[in-house]
């Protein structure tokens, strides 16, 4: 049996080996991270404090914002620190934690997006039964199941990946620990465990995708029957952004996690990884808040209330 050197730590290459460019990328990601963090925190705060937003739609939106914060907070701060101190090392435990959390929050986000599509389906296609179907218990159950299945999938996926020893090169040509890079440096010749995990992921993703497609077929067929253009416009304005968010997220997630490992990762791989990890937390607040009159009015009420209390205290 040939001697192999087992890997104890990994090196996250990121985007450049030049120190000046590393600092530039670190500062750029810091700005993006703070923007994503603050915008999602604003959404969570507004939905929590404003009584007019105590509806299933905004309940799921708050869960989506929470998942976005957690998802972007797993790889980006580590990359920022590594870029600024010029240390790209990460332990096996740290890498496993990254993979566990990112897959868990990603899977949870897909299920929350599926729950949001079901909520829009009931609201538009079954408006008279909306209050009964989308009651508080049902909403909490759907959100809890989304988080639980996400965590379970993340645990299975991570266990399958790290049940194999790693040898040879310790370089991961990404700014976070991704499965294709880990599979490329695995010593194992049989990858049945990880392929089983991938199969589970495909089944879960396709189930959510089918549910969302079926929901939107019914939604659009109902919307087109609305006699007024204003009614159609309002329905499309609440549904199309959700469909855009889901499409971008699911396509990039599948590309990152379900693509076969390649010996030479391309620039497209890194670009899609950035889109997958950074774009949804920034895109979601823009789509769901800036184009949503209820959220705008709630934010204005919160600012006025806070400003009024400040003046009163003075």
CSV table of C-alpha atoms in Angstrom, one decimal:
chain,number,residue,atom,x,y,z
A,1,UNK,CA,0.0,0.0,0.0
A,2,UNK,CA,1.4,3.4,-1.0
A,3,UNK,CA,2.2,5.9,1.6
A,4,UNK,CA,0.0,9.0,1.6
A,5,UNK,CA,0.2,12.2,3.6
A,6,UNK,CA,-3.1,12.9,5.3
A,7,UNK,CA,-4.3,16.5,5.2
A,8,UNK,CA,-4.6,18.2,8.6
A,9,UNK,CA,-5.5,21.7,7.4
A,10,UNK,CA,-6.8,23.3,4.3
A,11,UNK,CA,-5.7,26.4,2.4
A,12,UNK,CA,-8.5,28.6,1.0
A,13,UNK,CA,-7.0,30.3,-2.0
A,14,UNK,CA,-9.7,32.8,-2.6
A,15,UNK,CA,-9.4,35.1,-5.6
A,16,UNK,CA,-5.8,36.2,-5.6
A,17,UNK,CA,-2.3,35.5,-4.2
A,18,UNK,CA,-1.3,39.2,-4.4
A,19,UNK,CA,-1.5,40.8,-1.0
A,20,UNK,CA,-2.7,44.2,-2.2
A,21,UNK,CA,-5.5,42.5,-4.1
A,22,UNK,CA,-6.3,40.3,-1.1
A,23,UNK,CA,-6.9,43.5,1.0
A,24,UNK,CA,-9.0,45.0,-1.8
A,25,UNK,CA,-11.2,41.9,-2.0
A,26,UNK,CA,-11.4,41.8,1.8
A,27,UNK,CA,-12.6,45.4,2.0
A,28,UNK,CA,-15.1,44.9,-0.9
A,29,UNK,CA,-16.6,41.8,0.8
A,30,UNK,CA,-16.7,43.7,4.1
A,31,UNK,CA,-18.8,46.4,2.5
A,32,UNK,CA,-21.1,43.8,0.9
A,33,UNK,CA,-21.4,41.8,4.1
A,34,UNK,CA,-22.3,44.9,6.1
A,35,UNK,CA,-24.9,45.9,3.5
A,36,UNK,CA,-26.5,42.4,3.5
A,37,UNK,CA,-26.4,42.3,7.3
A,38,UNK,CA,-28.0,45.7,7.9
A,39,UNK,CA,-30.7,45.4,5.2
A,40,UNK,CA,-31.8,42.0,6.5
A,41,UNK,CA,-31.7,43.2,10.1
A,42,UNK,CA,-33.9,46.1,9.1
A,43,UNK,CA,-36.5,43.7,7.6
A,44,UNK,CA,-36.5,41.5,10.7
A,45,UNK,CA,-36.9,44.6,13.0
A,46,UNK,CA,-39.7,46.2,10.9
A,47,UNK,CA,-41.6,42.9,10.6
A,48,UNK,CA,-41.2,42.2,14.4
A,49,UNK,CA,-42.2,45.6,15.6
A,50,UNK,CA,-45.0,46.6,13.1
A,51,UNK,CA,-48.4,45.0,13.9
A,52,UNK,CA,-49.6,45.6,10.4
A,53,UNK,CA,-47.1,43.0,9.1
A,54,UNK,CA,-48.3,40.1,11.3
A,55,UNK,CA,-49.3,38.0,8.3
A,56,UNK,CA,-48.0,34.7,7.0
A,57,UNK,CA,-46.2,36.3,4.1
A,58,UNK,CA,-44.1,38.5,6.3
A,59,UNK,CA,-43.6,35.7,8.9
A,60,UNK,CA,-41.9,33.7,6.2
A,61,UNK,CA,-40.0,36.7,4.9
A,62,UNK,CA,-38.6,37.2,8.4
A,63,UNK,CA,-37.4,33.6,8.4
A,64,UNK,CA,-35.9,34.1,5.0
A,65,UNK,CA,-34.0,37.1,6.2
A,66,UNK,CA,-32.7,35.2,9.2
A,67,UNK,CA,-31.5,32.4,6.9
A,68,UNK,CA,-29.8,35.0,4.7
A,69,UNK,CA,-28.0,36.5,7.6
A,70,UNK,CA,-26.8,33.1,8.8
A,71,UNK,CA,-25.8,32.0,5.3
A,72,UNK,CA,-23.7,35.0,4.4
A,73,UNK,CA,-22.2,35.0,7.9
A,74,UNK,CA,-20.6,31.6,7.6
A,75,UNK,CA,-18.1,32.0,4.8
A,76,UNK,CA,-17.7,35.8,4.3
A,77,UNK,CA,-16.3,36.9,7.7
A,78,UNK,CA,-13.7,34.2,7.5
A,79,UNK,CA,-12.7,35.3,4.1
A,80,UNK,CA,-12.5,38.9,5.2
A,81,UNK,CA,-10.2,38.1,8.1
A,82,UNK,CA,-8.1,35.8,5.9
A,83,UNK,CA,-7.7,38.5,3.3
A,84,UNK,CA,-6.7,41.2,5.8
A,85,UNK,CA,-4.2,39.1,7.8
A,86,UNK,CA,-3.0,37.2,4.7
A,87,UNK,CA,-3.7,33.8,6.4
A,88,UNK,CA,-5.8,31.4,4.3
A,89,UNK,CA,-5.5,28.4,6.6
A,90,UNK,CA,-8.6,26.6,8.0
A,91,UNK,CA,-8.7,23.5,10.1
A,92,UNK,CA,-10.6,20.4,9.2
A,93,UNK,CA,-13.1,21.1,12.0
A,94,UNK,CA,-13.6,24.6,10.8
A,95,UNK,CA,-14.1,23.4,7.2
A,96,UNK,CA,-16.6,20.8,8.4
A,97,UNK,CA,-18.5,23.5,10.3
A,98,UNK,CA,-18.6,25.7,7.2
A,99,UNK,CA,-20.0,22.9,5.1
A,100,UNK,CA,-22.6,21.9,7.8
A,101,UNK,CA,-23.9,25.4,8.3
A,102,UNK,CA,-23.9,26.5,4.7
A,103,UNK,CA,-25.7,23.4,3.5
A,104,UNK,CA,-28.2,23.6,6.4
A,105,UNK,CA,-29.1,27.2,5.8
A,106,UNK,CA,-29.2,26.7,2.0
A,107,UNK,CA,-31.6,23.8,2.3
A,108,UNK,CA,-33.6,25.6,4.9
A,109,UNK,CA,-33.9,28.7,2.6
A,110,UNK,CA,-35.2,26.5,-0.3
A,111,UNK,CA,-37.9,25.1,1.9
A,112,UNK,CA,-38.9,28.5,3.2
A,113,UNK,CA,-39.1,29.8,-0.4
A,114,UNK,CA,-41.4,26.8,-1.1
A,115,UNK,CA,-43.5,27.7,1.9
A,116,UNK,CA,-43.8,31.3,0.6
A,117,UNK,CA,-45.0,30.0,-2.8
A,118,UNK,CA,-47.7,27.9,-1.1
A,119,UNK,CA,-48.7,31.0,0.9
A,120,UNK,CA,-49.1,33.0,-2.3
A,121,UNK,CA,-51.0,30.1,-3.9
A,122,UNK,CA,-53.5,30.0,-1.0
A,123,UNK,CA,-53.8,33.8,-0.9
A,124,UNK,CA,-54.6,34.1,-4.7
A,125,UNK,CA,-56.3,30.9,-5.5
A,126,UNK,CA,-58.2,30.2,-2.3
A,127,UNK,CA,-58.7,33.7,-0.7
A,128,UNK,CA,-61.9,32.7,1.2
A,129,UNK,CA,-60.1,29.9,3.0
A,130,UNK,CA,-56.8,31.8,3.5
A,131,UNK,CA,-57.2,32.6,7.2
A,132,UNK,CA,-58.2,29.0,8.0
A,133,UNK,CA,-55.5,27.3,6.0
A,134,UNK,CA,-52.6,29.7,6.8
A,135,UNK,CA,-53.2,30.0,10.5
A,136,UNK,CA,-50.5,30.6,13.0
A,137,UNK,CA,-50.0,26.9,13.8
A,138,UNK,CA,-49.6,26.0,10.1
A,139,UNK,CA,-47.1,28.8,9.5
A,140,UNK,CA,-45.0,27.9,12.5
A,141,UNK,CA,-45.1,24.2,11.5
A,142,UNK,CA,-43.9,24.9,8.0
A,143,UNK,CA,-41.1,27.2,9.2
A,144,UNK,CA,-40.0,24.6,11.8
A,145,UNK,CA,-40.0,21.8,9.3
A,146,UNK,CA,-37.9,24.0,6.9
A,147,UNK,CA,-35.3,24.6,9.5
A,148,UNK,CA,-35.3,21.0,10.7
A,149,UNK,CA,-35.0,19.4,7.3
A,150,UNK,CA,-32.3,21.9,6.4
A,151,UNK,CA,-30.3,21.0,9.5
A,152,UNK,CA,-30.8,17.3,8.8
A,153,UNK,CA,-29.7,17.5,5.2
A,154,UNK,CA,-26.6,19.6,6.3
A,155,UNK,CA,-25.7,16.9,8.8
A,156,UNK,CA,-26.0,14.1,6.3
A,157,UNK,CA,-24.2,15.9,3.6
A,158,UNK,CA,-21.3,16.9,5.9
A,159,UNK,CA,-21.0,13.4,7.4
A,160,UNK,CA,-20.9,11.9,4.0
A,161,UNK,CA,-18.1,14.3,2.9
A,162,UNK,CA,-15.9,14.1,6.0
A,163,UNK,CA,-16.3,10.3,6.4
A,164,UNK,CA,-13.5,10.1,3.9
A,165,UNK,CA,-9.8,10.8,4.5
A,166,UNK,CA,-8.1,13.6,2.6
A,167,UNK,CA,-4.6,13.3,1.2
A,168,UNK,CA,-2.3,15.0,-1.3
A,169,UNK,CA,-3.0,18.7,-1.9
A,170,UNK,CA,-4.6,20.7,0.8
A,171,UNK,CA,-5.5,23.7,-1.4
A,172,UNK,CA,-9.1,24.6,-1.9
A,173,UNK,CA,-9.4,27.0,-4.8
A,174,UNK,CA,-12.4,28.8,-3.3
A,175,UNK,CA,-13.0,31.4,-0.6
A,176,UNK,CA,-14.9,28.7,1.5
A,177,UNK,CA,-14.9,25.0,1.8
A,178,UNK,CA,-17.0,23.6,-1.0
A,179,UNK,CA,-17.8,20.0,-1.8
A,180,UNK,CA,-16.3,19.7,-5.3
A,181,UNK,CA,-12.9,20.8,-4.0
A,182,UNK,CA,-13.1,18.4,-1.0
A,183,UNK,CA,-14.1,15.5,-3.3
A,184,UNK,CA,-11.1,16.3,-5.6
A,185,UNK,CA,-8.6,15.8,-2.7
A,186,UNK,CA,-10.3,12.8,-1.1
A,187,UNK,CA,-8.3,9.6,-0.8
A,188,UNK,CA,-11.4,7.4,-1.0
A,189,UNK,CA,-12.1,5.5,-4.2
A,190,UNK,CA,-15.7,4.7,-3.3
A,191,UNK,CA,-17.9,7.8,-2.8
A,192,UNK,CA,-21.2,6.0,-2.3
A,193,UNK,CA,-21.9,7.9,1.0
A,194,UNK,CA,-21.5,11.3,-0.6
A,195,UNK,CA,-23.4,10.3,-3.7
A,196,UNK,CA,-26.2,9.2,-1.5
A,197,UNK,CA,-26.2,12.6,0.1
A,198,UNK,CA,-26.2,14.2,-3.3
A,199,UNK,CA,-29.2,12.0,-4.3
A,200,UNK,CA,-31.1,13.1,-1.2
A,201,UNK,CA,-30.3,16.7,-2.0
A,202,UNK,CA,-31.6,16.3,-5.6
A,203,UNK,CA,-34.8,14.8,-4.3
A,204,UNK,CA,-35.4,17.6,-1.8
A,205,UNK,CA,-34.5,20.3,-4.3
A,206,UNK,CA,-36.7,18.8,-7.0
A,207,UNK,CA,-39.6,18.3,-4.6
A,208,UNK,CA,-39.5,22.0,-3.7
A,209,UNK,CA,-39.0,23.0,-7.4
A,210,UNK,CA,-42.1,20.9,-8.4
A,211,UNK,CA,-44.2,22.4,-5.6
A,212,UNK,CA,-43.2,25.9,-6.6
A,213,UNK,CA,-43.8,25.4,-10.3
A,214,UNK,CA,-47.2,23.8,-9.7
A,215,UNK,CA,-48.1,26.6,-7.3
A,216,UNK,CA,-47.2,29.3,-9.9
A,217,UNK,CA,-49.1,27.5,-12.7
A,218,UNK,CA,-52.2,27.8,-10.6
A,219,UNK,CA,-51.3,31.4,-9.5
A,220,UNK,CA,-50.7,32.7,-13.0
A,221,UNK,CA,-53.8,31.0,-14.4
A,222,UNK,CA,-55.9,32.6,-11.6
A,223,UNK,CA,-54.2,36.0,-12.0
A,224,UNK,CA,-54.9,36.1,-15.7
A,225,UNK,CA,-58.6,35.8,-15.0
A,226,UNK,CA,-58.6,38.9,-12.8
A,227,UNK,CA,-60.7,41.5,-14.8
A,228,UNK,CA,-58.8,44.6,-13.8
A,229,UNK,CA,-55.3,45.4,-14.9
A,230,UNK,CA,-54.6,46.9,-11.5
A,231,UNK,CA,-55.4,43.6,-9.8
A,232,UNK,CA,-53.2,41.6,-12.1
A,233,UNK,CA,-50.4,44.1,-11.6
A,234,UNK,CA,-50.6,43.8,-7.8
A,235,UNK,CA,-50.7,40.0,-7.9
A,236,UNK,CA,-47.7,39.8,-10.3
A,237,UNK,CA,-45.7,42.3,-8.2
A,238,UNK,CA,-45.9,40.0,-5.2
A,239,UNK,CA,-45.3,36.7,-7.1
A,240,UNK,CA,-42.7,37.5,-9.8
A,241,UNK,CA,-40.0,38.7,-7.3
A,242,UNK,CA,-40.4,35.5,-5.3
A,243,UNK,CA,-40.1,33.4,-8.5
A,244,UNK,CA,-36.9,35.4,-9.5
A,245,UNK,CA,-35.3,34.9,-6.1
A,246,UNK,CA,-36.0,31.2,-6.1
A,247,UNK,CA,-34.8,30.7,-9.7
A,248,UNK,CA,-31.5,32.5,-9.0
A,249,UNK,CA,-31.0,30.7,-5.7
A,250,UNK,CA,-31.8,27.1,-6.9
A,251,UNK,CA,-29.7,27.4,-10.1
A,252,UNK,CA,-26.6,28.7,-8.3
A,253,UNK,CA,-27.1,26.2,-5.4
A,254,UNK,CA,-27.3,23.3,-7.8
A,255,UNK,CA,-24.2,24.5,-9.6
A,256,UNK,CA,-22.2,24.8,-6.4
A,257,UNK,CA,-23.3,21.6,-4.6
A,258,UNK,CA,-24.4,19.1,-7.2
A,259,UNK,CA,-21.8,19.7,-10.0
A,260,UNK,CA,-19.2,16.9,-10.4
A,261,UNK,CA,-15.8,17.7,-9.1
A,262,UNK,CA,-13.3,19.0,-11.7
A,263,UNK,CA,-9.5,18.9,-11.6
A,264,UNK,CA,-9.1,22.6,-12.5
A,265,UNK,CA,-11.8,24.9,-11.1
A,266,UNK,CA,-12.7,27.7,-13.5
A,267,UNK,CA,-13.3,31.3,-12.8
A,268,UNK,CA,-17.1,30.6,-13.4
A,269,UNK,CA,-17.0,28.2,-10.4
A,270,UNK,CA,-15.8,31.0,-8.1
A,271,UNK,CA,-18.1,33.6,-9.7
A,272,UNK,CA,-21.2,31.3,-9.2
A,273,UNK,CA,-20.0,30.6,-5.6
A,274,UNK,CA,-20.0,34.4,-4.9
A,275,UNK,CA,-23.5,34.8,-6.5
A,276,UNK,CA,-24.8,31.9,-4.5
A,277,UNK,CA,-23.5,33.1,-1.1
A,278,UNK,CA,-23.6,36.9,-1.4
A,279,UNK,CA,-26.3,37.7,-3.9
A,280,UNK,CA,-29.5,36.3,-2.2
A,281,UNK,CA,-28.9,38.1,1.1
A,282,UNK,CA,-28.5,41.4,-0.8
A,283,UNK,CA,-31.2,40.7,-3.5
A,284,UNK,CA,-33.9,39.6,-1.1
A,285,UNK,CA,-34.2,42.8,0.9
A,286,UNK,CA,-34.2,44.9,-2.4
A,287,UNK,CA,-36.9,42.8,-4.0
A,288,UNK,CA,-39.1,42.3,-1.0
A,289,UNK,CA,-38.8,45.7,0.6
A,290,UNK,CA,-38.0,48.4,-2.0
A,291,UNK,CA,-40.8,47.1,-4.3
A,292,UNK,CA,-43.2,46.5,-1.4
A,293,UNK,CA,-45.5,49.3,-0.3
A,294,UNK,CA,-46.4,47.7,3.0
A,295,UNK,CA,-42.8,47.4,4.0
A,296,UNK,CA,-42.1,51.0,2.9
A,297,UNK,CA,-45.0,52.3,5.0
A,298,UNK,CA,-43.9,50.1,8.0
A,299,UNK,CA,-40.4,51.4,7.8
A,300,UNK,CA,-41.6,55.0,7.6
A,301,UNK,CA,-43.8,54.4,10.7
A,302,UNK,CA,-40.9,52.9,12.6
A,303,UNK,CA,-38.6,55.8,11.7
A,304,UNK,CA,-41.3,58.4,12.7
A,305,UNK,CA,-41.9,56.6,15.9
A,306,UNK,CA,-38.2,56.4,16.8
A,307,UNK,CA,-37.6,60.0,15.8
A,308,UNK,CA,-40.7,61.1,17.7
A,309,UNK,CA,-39.5,59.3,20.9
A,310,UNK,CA,-36.1,60.9,20.5
A,311,UNK,CA,-37.5,64.4,20.2
A,312,UNK,CA,-39.8,63.7,23.2
A,313,UNK,CA,-36.8,62.6,25.3
A,314,UNK,CA,-34.9,65.8,24.4
